[in-house]
Short mmCIF file of C-alpha atoms and ligand atoms in Angstrom, two decimals:
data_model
loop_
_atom_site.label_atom_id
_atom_site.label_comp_id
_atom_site.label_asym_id
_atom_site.label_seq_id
_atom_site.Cartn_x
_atom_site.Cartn_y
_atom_site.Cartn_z
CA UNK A 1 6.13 3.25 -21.44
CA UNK A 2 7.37 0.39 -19.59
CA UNK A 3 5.98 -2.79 -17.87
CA UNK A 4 6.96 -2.40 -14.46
CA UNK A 5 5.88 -4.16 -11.21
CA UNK A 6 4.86 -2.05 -8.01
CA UNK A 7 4.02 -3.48 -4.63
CA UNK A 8 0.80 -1.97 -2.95
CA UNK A 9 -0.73 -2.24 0.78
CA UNK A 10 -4.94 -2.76 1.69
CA UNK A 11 -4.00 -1.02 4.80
CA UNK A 12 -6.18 -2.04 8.35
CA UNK A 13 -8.89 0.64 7.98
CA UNK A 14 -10.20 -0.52 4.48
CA UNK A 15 -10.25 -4.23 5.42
CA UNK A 16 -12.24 -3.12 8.72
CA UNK A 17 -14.39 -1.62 6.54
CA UNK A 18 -14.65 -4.43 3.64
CA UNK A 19 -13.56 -2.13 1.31
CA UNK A 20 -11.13 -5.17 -0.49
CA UNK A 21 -12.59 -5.85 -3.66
CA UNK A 22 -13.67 -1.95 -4.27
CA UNK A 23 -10.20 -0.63 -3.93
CA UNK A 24 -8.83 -3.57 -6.31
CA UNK A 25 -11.51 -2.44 -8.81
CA UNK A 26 -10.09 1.00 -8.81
CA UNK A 27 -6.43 -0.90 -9.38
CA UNK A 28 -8.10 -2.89 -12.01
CA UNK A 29 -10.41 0.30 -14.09
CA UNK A 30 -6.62 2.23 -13.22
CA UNK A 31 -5.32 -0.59 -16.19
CA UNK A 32 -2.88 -2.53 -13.14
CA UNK A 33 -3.21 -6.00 -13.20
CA UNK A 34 -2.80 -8.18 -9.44
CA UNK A 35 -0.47 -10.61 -9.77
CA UNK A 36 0.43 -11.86 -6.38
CA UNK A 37 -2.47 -11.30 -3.46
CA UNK A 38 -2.09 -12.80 0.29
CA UNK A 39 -4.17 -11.55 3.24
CA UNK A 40 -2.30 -11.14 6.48
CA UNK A 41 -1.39 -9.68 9.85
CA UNK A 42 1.65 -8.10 10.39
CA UNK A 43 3.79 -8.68 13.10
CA UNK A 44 5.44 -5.76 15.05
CA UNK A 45 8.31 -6.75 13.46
CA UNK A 46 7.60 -6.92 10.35
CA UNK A 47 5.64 -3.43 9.96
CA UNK A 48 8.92 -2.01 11.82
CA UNK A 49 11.05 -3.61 9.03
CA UNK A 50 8.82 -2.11 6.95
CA UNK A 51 8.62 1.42 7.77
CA UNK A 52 12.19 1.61 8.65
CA UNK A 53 12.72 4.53 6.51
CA UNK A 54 10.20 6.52 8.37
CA UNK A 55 11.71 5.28 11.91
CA UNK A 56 13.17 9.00 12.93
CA UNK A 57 9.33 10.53 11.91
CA UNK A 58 7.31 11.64 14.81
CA UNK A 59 4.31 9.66 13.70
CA UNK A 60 6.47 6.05 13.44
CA UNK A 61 4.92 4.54 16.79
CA UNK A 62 1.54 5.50 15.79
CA UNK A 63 2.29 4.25 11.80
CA UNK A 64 3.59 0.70 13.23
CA UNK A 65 0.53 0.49 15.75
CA UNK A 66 -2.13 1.07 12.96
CA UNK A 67 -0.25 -1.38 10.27
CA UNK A 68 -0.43 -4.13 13.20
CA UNK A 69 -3.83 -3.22 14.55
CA UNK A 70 -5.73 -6.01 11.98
CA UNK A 71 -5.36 -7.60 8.69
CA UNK A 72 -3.91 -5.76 5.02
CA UNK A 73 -3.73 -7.32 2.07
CA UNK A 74 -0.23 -7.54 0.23
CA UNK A 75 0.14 -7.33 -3.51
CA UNK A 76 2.56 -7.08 -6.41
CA UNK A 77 0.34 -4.84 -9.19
CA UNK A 78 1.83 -5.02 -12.46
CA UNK A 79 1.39 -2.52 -15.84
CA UNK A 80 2.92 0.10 -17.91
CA UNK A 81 4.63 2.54 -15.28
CA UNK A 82 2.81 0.71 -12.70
CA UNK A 83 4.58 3.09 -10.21
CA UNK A 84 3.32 6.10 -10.62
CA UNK A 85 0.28 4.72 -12.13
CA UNK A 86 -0.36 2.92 -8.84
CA UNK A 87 0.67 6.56 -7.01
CA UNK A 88 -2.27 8.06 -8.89
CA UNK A 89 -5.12 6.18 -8.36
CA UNK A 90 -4.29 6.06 -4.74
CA UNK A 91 -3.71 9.98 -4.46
CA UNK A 92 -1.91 12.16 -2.25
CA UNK A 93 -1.14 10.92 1.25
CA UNK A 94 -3.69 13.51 2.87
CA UNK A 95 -7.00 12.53 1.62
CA UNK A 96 -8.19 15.87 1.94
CA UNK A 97 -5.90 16.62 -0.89
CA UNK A 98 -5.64 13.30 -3.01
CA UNK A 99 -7.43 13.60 -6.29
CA UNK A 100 -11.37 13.31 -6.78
CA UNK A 101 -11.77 9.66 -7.94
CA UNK A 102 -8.39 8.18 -6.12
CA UNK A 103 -9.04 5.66 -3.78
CA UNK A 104 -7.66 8.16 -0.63
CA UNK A 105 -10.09 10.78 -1.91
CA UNK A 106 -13.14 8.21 -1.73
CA UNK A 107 -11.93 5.59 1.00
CA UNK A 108 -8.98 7.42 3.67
CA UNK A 109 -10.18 8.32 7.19
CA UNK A 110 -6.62 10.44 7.57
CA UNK A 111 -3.11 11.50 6.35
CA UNK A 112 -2.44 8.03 8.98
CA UNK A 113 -5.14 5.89 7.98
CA UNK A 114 -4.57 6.48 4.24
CA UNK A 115 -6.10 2.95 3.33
CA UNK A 116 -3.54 1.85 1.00
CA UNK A 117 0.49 2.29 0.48
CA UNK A 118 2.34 2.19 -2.79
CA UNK A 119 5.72 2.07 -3.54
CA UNK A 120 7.40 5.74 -4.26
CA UNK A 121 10.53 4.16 -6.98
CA UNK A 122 11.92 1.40 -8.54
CA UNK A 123 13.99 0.50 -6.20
CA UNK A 124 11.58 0.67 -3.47
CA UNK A 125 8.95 -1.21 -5.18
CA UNK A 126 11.82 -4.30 -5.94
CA UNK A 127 12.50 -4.33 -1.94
CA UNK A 128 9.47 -3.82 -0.73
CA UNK A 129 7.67 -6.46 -3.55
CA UNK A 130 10.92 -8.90 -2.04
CA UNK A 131 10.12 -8.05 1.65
CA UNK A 132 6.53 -9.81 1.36
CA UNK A 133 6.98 -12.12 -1.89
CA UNK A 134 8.76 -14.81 -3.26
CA UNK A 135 9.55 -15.08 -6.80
CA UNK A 136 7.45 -18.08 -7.61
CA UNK A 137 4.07 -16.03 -5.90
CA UNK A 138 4.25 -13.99 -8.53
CA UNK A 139 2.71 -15.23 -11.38
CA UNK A 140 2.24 -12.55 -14.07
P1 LIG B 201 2.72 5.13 1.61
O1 LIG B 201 4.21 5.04 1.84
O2 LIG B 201 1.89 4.48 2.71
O3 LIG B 201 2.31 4.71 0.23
P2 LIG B 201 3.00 7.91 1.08
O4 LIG B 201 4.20 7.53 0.29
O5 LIG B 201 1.91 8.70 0.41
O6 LIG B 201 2.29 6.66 1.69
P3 LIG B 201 4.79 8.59 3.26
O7 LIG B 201 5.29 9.97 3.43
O8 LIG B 201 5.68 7.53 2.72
O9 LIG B 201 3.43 8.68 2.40
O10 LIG B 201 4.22 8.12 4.68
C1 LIG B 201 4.00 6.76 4.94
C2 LIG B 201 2.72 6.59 5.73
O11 LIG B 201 2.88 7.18 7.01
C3 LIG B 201 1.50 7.32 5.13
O12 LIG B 201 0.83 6.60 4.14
C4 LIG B 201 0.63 7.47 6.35
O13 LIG B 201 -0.04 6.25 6.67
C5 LIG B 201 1.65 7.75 7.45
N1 LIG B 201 1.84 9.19 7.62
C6 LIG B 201 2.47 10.06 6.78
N2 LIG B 201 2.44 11.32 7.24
C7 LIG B 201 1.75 11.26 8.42
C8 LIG B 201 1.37 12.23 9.40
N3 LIG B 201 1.69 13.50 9.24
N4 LIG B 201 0.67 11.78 10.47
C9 LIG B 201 0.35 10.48 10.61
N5 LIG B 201 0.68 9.50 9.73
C10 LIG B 201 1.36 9.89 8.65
MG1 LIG B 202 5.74 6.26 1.06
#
C-alpha cells in the first residue's frame, strides 16, 4: 500500500444537478481524503489542454463542449493507492457497466456525461494534479 495523490473532476452534469457534496461523500466512505477543492469554469482552452490525449477520438469536440458547458469542481484526493481506489468508486466509463454502488452507476447520464474523471496512472495523476494546482493549494 502506498499514499498516493490522484486528481479527480465533478464534471458539468453533476454540478447541474447539485450532486457536489454526494459524490465527495462517496470519495470520503471510499477512505480518500480532499485535499485541494476549487470550483470553476473551464475555458476552451483549458479543457482542450486537458483532453489532449483524446484529441484524434471521434467524440473530442463533443468531450471539450460538455467540460466547458458549466462549472466542475477540481480536486487533488489523497489515500493509500488513491489511483485506482479513486478508479473504483467512480466505475467504468459506461455507466451502464460501472459497478453497483460507484458514483457512474448511481449519478452518470452517459459513457460522455460520466459525472466525474479520475486520473488512469501516476504519471497522469502528477500532470494532471499540476495542470489545475499549485503546490501550496494542496494542503494534506
Ligand atoms: P476520465 O478520463 O474522464 O476519468 P475514463 O478514463 O473512464 O474517464 P476515457 O477513455 O479516458 O475514460 O475517456 C475520457 C472521457 O471521454 C470519458 O470520461 C467520457 O466523458 C468521454 N468519452 C469516452 N468515451 C466516449 C464515447 N464513446 N462517447 C462519448 N464520450 C466518451
Ligand atoms: Mg481517462
Amino acid at each position: 500500500m502506498v499514499l498516493e495523490r490522484t486528481f479527480s473532476i465533478i464534471k458539468p452534469d453533476a454540478t447541474r444537478r447539485n450532486l457536489t457534496g454526494k459524490i465527495i461523500a462517496k470519495f470520503e466512505e471510499g477512505g480518500l481524503r480532499v485535499v485541494a477543492s476549487k470550483r470553476i469554469h473551464m475555458t476552451r482552452k483549458q479543457a482542450e489542454g486537458f483532453y489532449a490525449v483524446h484529441k484524434d477520438r471521434p467524440f473530442f469536440g463533443e468531450l471539450v463542449d460538455f467540460m466547458i458547458s458549466g462549472p466542475v469542481v477540481v480536486q487533488v484526493l489523497e489515500g493509500q493507492n488513491a489511483i485506482a481506489r479513486n478508479r473504483e468508486i467512480m466505475g467504468a466509463t459506461d455507466p451502464k457497466k460501472a459497478a453497483p454502488g460507484s458514483i457512474r452507476a448511481e449519478f452518470a447520464e452517459s459513457i460522455g456525461e460520466n459525472s466525474v474523471h479520475g486520473s488512469d496512472a501516476p504519471e497522469t495523476a502528477k500532470d494532471e494534479i499540476a495542470f489545475f494546482f499549485a503546490g501550496s493549494d494542496i494542503v494534506g
